[in-house]
Short mmCIF file of C-alpha atoms and ligand atoms in Angstrom, two decimals:
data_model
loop_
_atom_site.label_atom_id
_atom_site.label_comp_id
_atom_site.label_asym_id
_atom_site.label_seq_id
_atom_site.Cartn_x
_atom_site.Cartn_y
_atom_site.Cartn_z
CA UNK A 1 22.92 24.74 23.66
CA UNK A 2 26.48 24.71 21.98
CA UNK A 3 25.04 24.35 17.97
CA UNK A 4 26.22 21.32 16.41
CA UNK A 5 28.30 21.80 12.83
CA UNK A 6 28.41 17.75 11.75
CA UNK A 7 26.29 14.80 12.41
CA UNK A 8 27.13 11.68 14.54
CA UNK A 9 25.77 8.74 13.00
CA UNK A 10 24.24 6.63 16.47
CA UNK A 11 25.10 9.01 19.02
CA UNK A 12 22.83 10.91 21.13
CA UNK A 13 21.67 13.39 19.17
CA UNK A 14 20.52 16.66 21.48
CA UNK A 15 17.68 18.90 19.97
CA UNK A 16 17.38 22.49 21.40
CA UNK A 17 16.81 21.74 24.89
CA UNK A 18 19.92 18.65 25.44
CA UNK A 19 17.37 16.12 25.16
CA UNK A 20 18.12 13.30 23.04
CA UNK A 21 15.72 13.77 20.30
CA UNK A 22 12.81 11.61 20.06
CA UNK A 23 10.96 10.85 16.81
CA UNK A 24 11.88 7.68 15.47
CA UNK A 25 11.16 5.89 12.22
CA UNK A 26 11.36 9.55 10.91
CA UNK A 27 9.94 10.85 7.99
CA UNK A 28 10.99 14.31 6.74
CA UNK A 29 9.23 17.58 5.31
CA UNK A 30 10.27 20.53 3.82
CA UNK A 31 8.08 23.27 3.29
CA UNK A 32 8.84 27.49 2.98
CA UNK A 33 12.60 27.22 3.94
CA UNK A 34 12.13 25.17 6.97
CA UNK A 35 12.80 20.89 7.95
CA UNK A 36 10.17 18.75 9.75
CA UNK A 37 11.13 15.56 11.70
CA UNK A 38 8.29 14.07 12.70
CA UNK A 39 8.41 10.36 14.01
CA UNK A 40 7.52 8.00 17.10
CA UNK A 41 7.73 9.28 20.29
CA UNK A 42 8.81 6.73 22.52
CA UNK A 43 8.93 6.36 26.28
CA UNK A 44 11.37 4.35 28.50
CA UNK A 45 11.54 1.06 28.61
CA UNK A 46 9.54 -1.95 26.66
CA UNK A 47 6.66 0.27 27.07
CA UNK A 48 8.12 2.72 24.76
CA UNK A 49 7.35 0.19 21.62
CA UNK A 50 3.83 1.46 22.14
CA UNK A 51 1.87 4.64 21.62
CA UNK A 52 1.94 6.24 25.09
CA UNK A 53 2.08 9.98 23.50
CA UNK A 54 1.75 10.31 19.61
CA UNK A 55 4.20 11.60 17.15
CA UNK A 56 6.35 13.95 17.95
CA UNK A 57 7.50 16.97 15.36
CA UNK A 58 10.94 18.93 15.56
CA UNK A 59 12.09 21.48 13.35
CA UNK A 60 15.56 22.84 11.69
CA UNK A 61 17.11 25.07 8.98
CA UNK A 62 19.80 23.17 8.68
CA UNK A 63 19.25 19.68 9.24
CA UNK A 64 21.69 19.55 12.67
CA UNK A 65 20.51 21.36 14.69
CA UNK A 66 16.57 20.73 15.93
CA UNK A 67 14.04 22.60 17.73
CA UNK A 68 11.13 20.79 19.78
CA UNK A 69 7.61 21.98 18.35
CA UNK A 70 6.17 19.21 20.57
CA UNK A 71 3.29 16.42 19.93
CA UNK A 72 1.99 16.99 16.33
CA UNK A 73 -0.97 13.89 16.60
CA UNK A 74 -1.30 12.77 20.00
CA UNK A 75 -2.45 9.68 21.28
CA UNK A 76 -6.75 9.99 22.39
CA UNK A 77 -8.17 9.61 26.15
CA UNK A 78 -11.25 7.91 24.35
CA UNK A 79 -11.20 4.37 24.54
CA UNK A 80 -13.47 3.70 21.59
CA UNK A 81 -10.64 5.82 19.19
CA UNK A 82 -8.82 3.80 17.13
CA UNK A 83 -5.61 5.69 18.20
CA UNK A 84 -6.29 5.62 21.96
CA UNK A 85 -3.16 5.31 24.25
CA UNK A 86 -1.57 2.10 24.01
CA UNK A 87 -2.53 1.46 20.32
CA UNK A 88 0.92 1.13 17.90
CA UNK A 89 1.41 3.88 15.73
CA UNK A 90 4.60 3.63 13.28
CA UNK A 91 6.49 5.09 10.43
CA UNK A 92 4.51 8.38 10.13
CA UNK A 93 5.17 10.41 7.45
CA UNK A 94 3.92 14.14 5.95
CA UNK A 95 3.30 15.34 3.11
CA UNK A 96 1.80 18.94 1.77
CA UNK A 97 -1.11 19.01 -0.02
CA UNK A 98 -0.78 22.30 -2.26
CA UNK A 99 -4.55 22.16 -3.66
CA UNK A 100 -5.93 21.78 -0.01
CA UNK A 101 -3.09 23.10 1.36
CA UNK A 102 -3.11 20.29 4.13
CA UNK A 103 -0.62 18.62 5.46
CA UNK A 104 -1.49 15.06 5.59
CA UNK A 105 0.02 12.58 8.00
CA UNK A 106 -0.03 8.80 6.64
CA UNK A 107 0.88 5.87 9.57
CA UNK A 108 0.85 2.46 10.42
CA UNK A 109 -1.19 1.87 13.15
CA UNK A 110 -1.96 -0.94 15.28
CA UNK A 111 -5.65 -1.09 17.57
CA UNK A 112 -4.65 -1.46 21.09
CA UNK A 113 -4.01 -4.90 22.46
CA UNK A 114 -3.92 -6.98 19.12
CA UNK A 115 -0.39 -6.95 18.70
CA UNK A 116 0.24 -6.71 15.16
CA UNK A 117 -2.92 -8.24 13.74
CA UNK A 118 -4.80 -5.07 13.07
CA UNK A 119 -2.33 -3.88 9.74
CA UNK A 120 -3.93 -0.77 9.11
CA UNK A 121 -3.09 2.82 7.63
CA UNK A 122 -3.90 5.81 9.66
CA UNK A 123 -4.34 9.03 8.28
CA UNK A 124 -4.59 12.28 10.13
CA UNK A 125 -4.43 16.23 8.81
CA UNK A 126 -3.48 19.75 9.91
CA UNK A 127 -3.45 23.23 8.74
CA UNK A 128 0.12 23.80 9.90
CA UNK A 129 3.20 21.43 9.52
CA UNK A 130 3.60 21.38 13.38
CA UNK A 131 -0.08 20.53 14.06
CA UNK A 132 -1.86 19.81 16.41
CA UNK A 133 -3.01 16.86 13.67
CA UNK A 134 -6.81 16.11 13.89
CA UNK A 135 -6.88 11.89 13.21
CA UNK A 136 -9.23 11.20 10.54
CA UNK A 137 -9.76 7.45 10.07
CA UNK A 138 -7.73 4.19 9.60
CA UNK A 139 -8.26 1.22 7.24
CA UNK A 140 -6.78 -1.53 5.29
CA UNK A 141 -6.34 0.15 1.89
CA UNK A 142 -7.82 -0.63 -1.69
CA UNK A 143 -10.77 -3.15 -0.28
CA UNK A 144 -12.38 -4.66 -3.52
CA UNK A 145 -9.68 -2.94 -5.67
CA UNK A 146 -7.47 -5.13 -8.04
CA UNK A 147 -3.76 -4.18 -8.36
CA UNK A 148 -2.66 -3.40 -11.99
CA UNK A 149 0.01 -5.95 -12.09
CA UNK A 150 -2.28 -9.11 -11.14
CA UNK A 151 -3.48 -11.39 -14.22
CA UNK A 152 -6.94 -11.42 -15.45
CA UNK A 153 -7.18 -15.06 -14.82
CA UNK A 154 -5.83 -14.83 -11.32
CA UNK A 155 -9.07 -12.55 -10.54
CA UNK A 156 -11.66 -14.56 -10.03
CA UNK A 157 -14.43 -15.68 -6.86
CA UNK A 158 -13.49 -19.55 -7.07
CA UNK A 159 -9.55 -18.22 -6.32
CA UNK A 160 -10.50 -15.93 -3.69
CA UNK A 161 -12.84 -18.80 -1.85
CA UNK A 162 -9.95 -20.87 -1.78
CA UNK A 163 -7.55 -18.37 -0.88
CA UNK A 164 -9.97 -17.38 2.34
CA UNK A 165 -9.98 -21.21 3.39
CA UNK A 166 -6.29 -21.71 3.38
CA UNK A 167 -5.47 -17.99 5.41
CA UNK A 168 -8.51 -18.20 7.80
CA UNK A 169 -8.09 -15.53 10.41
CA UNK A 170 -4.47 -15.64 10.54
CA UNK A 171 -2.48 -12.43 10.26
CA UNK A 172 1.47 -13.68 9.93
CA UNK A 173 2.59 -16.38 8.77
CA UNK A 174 6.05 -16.70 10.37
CA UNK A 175 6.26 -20.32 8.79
CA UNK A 176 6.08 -19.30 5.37
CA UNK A 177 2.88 -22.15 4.44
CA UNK A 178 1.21 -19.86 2.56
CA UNK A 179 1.50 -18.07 -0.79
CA UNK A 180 1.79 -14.28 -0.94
CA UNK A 181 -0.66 -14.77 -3.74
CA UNK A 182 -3.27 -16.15 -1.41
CA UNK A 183 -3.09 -13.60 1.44
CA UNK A 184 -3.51 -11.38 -1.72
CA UNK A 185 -6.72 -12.62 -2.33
CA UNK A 186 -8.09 -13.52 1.25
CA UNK A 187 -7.88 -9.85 1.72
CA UNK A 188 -9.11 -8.57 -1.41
CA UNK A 189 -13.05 -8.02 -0.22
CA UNK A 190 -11.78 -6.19 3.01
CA UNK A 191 -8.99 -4.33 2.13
CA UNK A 192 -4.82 -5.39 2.13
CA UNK A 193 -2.83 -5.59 5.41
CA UNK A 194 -0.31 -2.44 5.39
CA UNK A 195 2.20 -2.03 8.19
CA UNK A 196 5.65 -0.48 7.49
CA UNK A 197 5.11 2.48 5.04
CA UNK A 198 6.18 5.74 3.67
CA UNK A 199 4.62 8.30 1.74
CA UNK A 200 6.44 9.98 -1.75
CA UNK A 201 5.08 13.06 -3.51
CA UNK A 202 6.27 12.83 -7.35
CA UNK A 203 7.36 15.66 -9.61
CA UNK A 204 3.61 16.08 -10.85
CA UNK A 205 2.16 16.31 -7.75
CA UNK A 206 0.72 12.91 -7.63
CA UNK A 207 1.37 11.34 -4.15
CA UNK A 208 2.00 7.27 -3.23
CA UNK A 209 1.62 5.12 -0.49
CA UNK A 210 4.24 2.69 -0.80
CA UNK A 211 3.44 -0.10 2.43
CA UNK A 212 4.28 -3.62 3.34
CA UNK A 213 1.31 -5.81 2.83
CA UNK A 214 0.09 -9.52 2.45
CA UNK A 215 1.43 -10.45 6.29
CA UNK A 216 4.79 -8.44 4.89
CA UNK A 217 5.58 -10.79 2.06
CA UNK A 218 4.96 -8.25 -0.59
CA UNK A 219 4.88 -4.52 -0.62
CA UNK A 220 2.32 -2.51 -2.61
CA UNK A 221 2.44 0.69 -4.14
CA UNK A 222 -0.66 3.03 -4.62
CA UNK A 223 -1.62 6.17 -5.96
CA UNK A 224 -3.37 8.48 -3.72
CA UNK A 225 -6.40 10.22 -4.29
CA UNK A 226 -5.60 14.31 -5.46
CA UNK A 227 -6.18 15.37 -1.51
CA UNK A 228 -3.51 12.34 -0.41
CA UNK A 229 -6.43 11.91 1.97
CA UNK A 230 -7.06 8.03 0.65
CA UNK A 231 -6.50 5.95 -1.99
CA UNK A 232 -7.25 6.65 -5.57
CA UNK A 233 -7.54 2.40 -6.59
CA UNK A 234 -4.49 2.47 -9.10
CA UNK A 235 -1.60 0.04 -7.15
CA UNK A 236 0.49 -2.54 -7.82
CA UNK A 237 2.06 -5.42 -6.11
CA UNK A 238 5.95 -5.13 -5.94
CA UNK A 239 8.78 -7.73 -4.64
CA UNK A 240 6.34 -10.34 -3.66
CA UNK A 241 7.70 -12.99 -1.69
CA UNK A 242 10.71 -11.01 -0.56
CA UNK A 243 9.50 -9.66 2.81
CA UNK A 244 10.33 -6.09 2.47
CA UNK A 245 10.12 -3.56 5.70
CA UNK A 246 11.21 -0.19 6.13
CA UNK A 247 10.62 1.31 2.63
CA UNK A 248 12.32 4.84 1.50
CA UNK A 249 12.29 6.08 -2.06
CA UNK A 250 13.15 9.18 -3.56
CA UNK A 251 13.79 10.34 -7.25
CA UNK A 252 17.16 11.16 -9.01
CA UNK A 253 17.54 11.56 -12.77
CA UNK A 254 14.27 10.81 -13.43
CA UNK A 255 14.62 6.97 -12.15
CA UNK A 256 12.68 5.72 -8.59
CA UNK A 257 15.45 4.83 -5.80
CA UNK A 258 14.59 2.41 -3.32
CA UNK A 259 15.83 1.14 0.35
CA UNK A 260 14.21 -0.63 2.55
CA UNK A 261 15.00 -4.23 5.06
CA UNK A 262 14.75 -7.40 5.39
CA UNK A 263 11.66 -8.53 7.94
CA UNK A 264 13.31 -9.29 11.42
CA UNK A 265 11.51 -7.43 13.65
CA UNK A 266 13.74 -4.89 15.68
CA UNK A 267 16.97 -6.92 14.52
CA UNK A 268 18.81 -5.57 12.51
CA UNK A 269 19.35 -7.36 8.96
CA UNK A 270 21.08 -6.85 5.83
CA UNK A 271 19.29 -3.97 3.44
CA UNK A 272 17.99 -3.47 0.13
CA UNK A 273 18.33 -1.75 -2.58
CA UNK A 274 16.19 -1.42 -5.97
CA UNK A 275 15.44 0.53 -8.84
CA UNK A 276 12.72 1.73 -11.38
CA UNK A 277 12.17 3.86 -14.34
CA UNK A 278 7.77 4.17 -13.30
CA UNK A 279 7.04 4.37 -9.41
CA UNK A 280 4.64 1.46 -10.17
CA UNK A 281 7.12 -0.56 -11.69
CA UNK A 282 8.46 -2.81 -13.00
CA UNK A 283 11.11 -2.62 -10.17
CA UNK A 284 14.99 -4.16 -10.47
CA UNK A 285 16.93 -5.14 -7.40
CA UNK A 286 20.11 -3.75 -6.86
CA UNK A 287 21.89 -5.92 -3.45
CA UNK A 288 22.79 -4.50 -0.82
CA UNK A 289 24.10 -0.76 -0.46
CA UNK A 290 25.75 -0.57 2.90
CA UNK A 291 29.37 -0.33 2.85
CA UNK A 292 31.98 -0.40 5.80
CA UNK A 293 31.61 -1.43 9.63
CA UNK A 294 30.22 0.93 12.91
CA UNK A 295 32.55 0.90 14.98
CA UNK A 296 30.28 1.50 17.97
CA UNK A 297 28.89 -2.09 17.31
CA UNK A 298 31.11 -3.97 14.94
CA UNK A 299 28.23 -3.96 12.22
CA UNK A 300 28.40 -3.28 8.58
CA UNK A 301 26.22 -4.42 6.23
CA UNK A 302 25.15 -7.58 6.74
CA UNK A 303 23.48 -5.63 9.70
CA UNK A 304 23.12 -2.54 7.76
CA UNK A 305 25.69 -0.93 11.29
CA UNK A 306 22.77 -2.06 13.00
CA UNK A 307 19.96 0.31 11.84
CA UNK A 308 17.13 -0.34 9.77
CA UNK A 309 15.98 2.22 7.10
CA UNK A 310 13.24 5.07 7.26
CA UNK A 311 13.97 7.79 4.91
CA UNK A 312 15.22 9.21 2.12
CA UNK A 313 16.17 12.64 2.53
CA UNK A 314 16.94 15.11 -0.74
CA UNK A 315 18.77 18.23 0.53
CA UNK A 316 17.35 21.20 -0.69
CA UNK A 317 19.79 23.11 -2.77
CA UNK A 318 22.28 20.52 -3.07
CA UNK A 319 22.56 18.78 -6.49
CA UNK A 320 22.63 15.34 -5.63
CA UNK A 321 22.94 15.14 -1.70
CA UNK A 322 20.49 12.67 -0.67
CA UNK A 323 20.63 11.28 2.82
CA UNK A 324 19.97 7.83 3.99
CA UNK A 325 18.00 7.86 7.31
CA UNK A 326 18.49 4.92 9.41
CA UNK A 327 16.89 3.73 13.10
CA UNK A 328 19.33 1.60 15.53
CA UNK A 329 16.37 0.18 17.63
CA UNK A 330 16.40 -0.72 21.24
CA UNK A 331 13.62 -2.52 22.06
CA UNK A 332 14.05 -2.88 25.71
CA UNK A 333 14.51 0.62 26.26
CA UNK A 334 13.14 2.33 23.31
CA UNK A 335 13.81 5.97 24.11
CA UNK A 336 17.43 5.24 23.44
CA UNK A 337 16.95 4.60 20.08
CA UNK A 338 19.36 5.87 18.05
CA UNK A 339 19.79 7.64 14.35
CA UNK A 340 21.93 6.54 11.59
CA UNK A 341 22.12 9.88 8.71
CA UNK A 342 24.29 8.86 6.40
CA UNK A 343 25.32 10.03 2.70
CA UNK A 344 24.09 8.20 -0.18
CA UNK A 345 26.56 8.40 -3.36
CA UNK A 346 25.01 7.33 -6.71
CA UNK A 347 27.02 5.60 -8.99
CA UNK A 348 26.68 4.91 -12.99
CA UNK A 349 24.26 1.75 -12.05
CA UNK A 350 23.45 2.04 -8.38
CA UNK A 351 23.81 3.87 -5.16
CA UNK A 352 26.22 3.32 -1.78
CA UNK A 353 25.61 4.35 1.59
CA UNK A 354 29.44 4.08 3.59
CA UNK A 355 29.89 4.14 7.48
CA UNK A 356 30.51 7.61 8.61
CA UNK A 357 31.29 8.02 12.21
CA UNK A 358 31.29 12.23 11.73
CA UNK A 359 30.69 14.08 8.61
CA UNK A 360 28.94 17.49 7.55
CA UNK A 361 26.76 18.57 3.98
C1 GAL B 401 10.04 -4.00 12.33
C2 GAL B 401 9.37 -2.82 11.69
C3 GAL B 401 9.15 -1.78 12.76
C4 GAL B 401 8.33 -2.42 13.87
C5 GAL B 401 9.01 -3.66 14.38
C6 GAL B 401 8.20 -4.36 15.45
O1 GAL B 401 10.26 -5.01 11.40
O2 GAL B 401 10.15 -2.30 10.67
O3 GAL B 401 8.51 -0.65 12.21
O4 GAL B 401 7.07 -2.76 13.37
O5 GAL B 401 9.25 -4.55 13.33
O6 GAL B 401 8.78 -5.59 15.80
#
């Protein structure tokens, strides 16, 4: 393979072998010198939007050029496992433990056959960055926990009653009848809904698990326990109301940066921006970041070129070069999904992210 010096924002992108690589909805890792990509592995076709093989892990030196380790958690034989073939599993992200010295690998995963109903976080570990990951349970996080930012008054059993009445059994509510507030609550005893996600490891070593909850109307953001194994019950309850998907954060000048989408399914739609000076808030919206058009498709940021957002990536080494990771989905043939890496340039109140069809660190 010819070694490639620049990256191609939505073109095929060929790891070590001239395959097009494929782990999408990536989520990166450094560790001793060395990238991980780990992300979806998809197969053709609209089967492909399912787990048929697990996550798949690549890795690099220098962020271009990609080398297949193969299937770092792969999809069970067993049909009682909650990640048997066929289940959803999305978003997954690693992160080193250095007390354990685990690397733990947080999901969103989906039980086979319920569509999206199931909302839960998996969590699987491994003694090596490239696995073979041994799955260790999944679970709708902080069951019987209250979030930090939720009034005393708002608290009580009578609420929660009510708030179980009026959401019933439903898991979406794509007509916007009820409050985020009240999925809040109807899922307090058994745990909050979490489907998109990422993970973030802070300065201190404390780790969060920033996912979109309450049937995607509100995303929380929760400490995790000192193994990153589960939950430690401090979170909060950030942008309710404003449907946020695809979260990716990282930390510049001691402030919280913050992407992430709108909620149209695979559709692309325009992205997000926000700010903080505490991971757990209180967080400041910032508009949109996306600036110029893709040629490829026409799109610019009221399509975000037609990706949707995954990761944030700080380069090692590099005083301030922090790349924006993007997916361009295709749904009916979802091995051909493509990436979008693009530059992020901070400004004195914000950040950018500008069209790039070629460009190099
Ligand atoms: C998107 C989400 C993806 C996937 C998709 C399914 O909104 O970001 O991770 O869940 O919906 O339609």
């Amino acid at each position: 393979m010819k070694s490639l010096s620049s990256f191609h924002p939505g073109a095929i992108w060929p790891d070590n072998n001239g395959v097009h690589i494929n782990a999408h909805s990536a989520g990166l890792l450094f560790h001793e010198g060395r990238y991980y990509w780990f992300g979806e592995h998809k197969i053709e076709g609209k089967a492909g939007n399912r787990a048929e093989v697990g996550v798949h892990v690549y890795s690099s030196d220098d962020l271009l050029n990609w080398t297949d380790e193969g299937i770092a958690l792969a999809v069970s034989e067993d049909p009682e496992s909650d990640i048997v073939r066929g289940c959803i599993i999305e978003r997954p992200k690693v992160i080193y433990n250095a007390k354990t010295r685990k690397f733990v690998m947080w999901f969103h995963l989906e039980l086979k056959d319920l569509g999206y109903q199931a909302a839960r976080a998996g969590v699987a570990v491994s003694d090596t960055a490239t696995g073979p990951y041994t799955f260790v349970r999944s679970f709708r996080p902080n069951a019987g926990v209250w979030p930090q930012n939720l009034p005393a008054e708002e608290r009580d059993a009578d609420s929660i009653a009510k708030a179980k009445v009026s959401v019933g059994t439903k898991t979406n509510d794509p007509t916007g009848t009820l409050t985020p507030l009240a999925i809040h609550l109807a899922q307090h005893e058994g745990g909050q809904m979490a489907r998109d996600m990422t993970v973030f490891v802070d300065d201190d070593g404390k780790a969060y698990h920033l996912y979109t909850s309450e049937m995607n109307a509100t995303l929380h953001i929760s400490q995790l326990t000192d193994d990153y194994q589960d939950h430690a019950g401090i979170y909060v309850r950030a942008f309710p109301g404003r449907f946020m998907e695809a979260p990716a954060i990282c930390k510049r000048g001691g402030r919280y940066w913050f992407i992430a989408s709108d909620c149209t399914g695979w559709d692309p739609n325009p992205a997000r921006a926000a700010v903080a000076d505490a991971i757990l808030g209180p967080w400041t919206e910032l508009g949109n970041p996306c600036v110029g058009v893709n040629p490829e498709n026409g799109l610019g940021p009221e399509k975000t070129f037609g990706g949707q957002s995954t990761y944030i990536l700080p380069v090692e080494g590099k005083k301030d070069a922090y790349i924006a990771l993007f997916d361009i989905w295709r749904p009916e043939n979802a091995i051909d999904g493509r990436y979008v890496w693009l530059p992020m340039r901070f400004t004195e109140t914000g950040f950018e992210i500008e069209w790039r069809s070629e460009w190099s660190l």
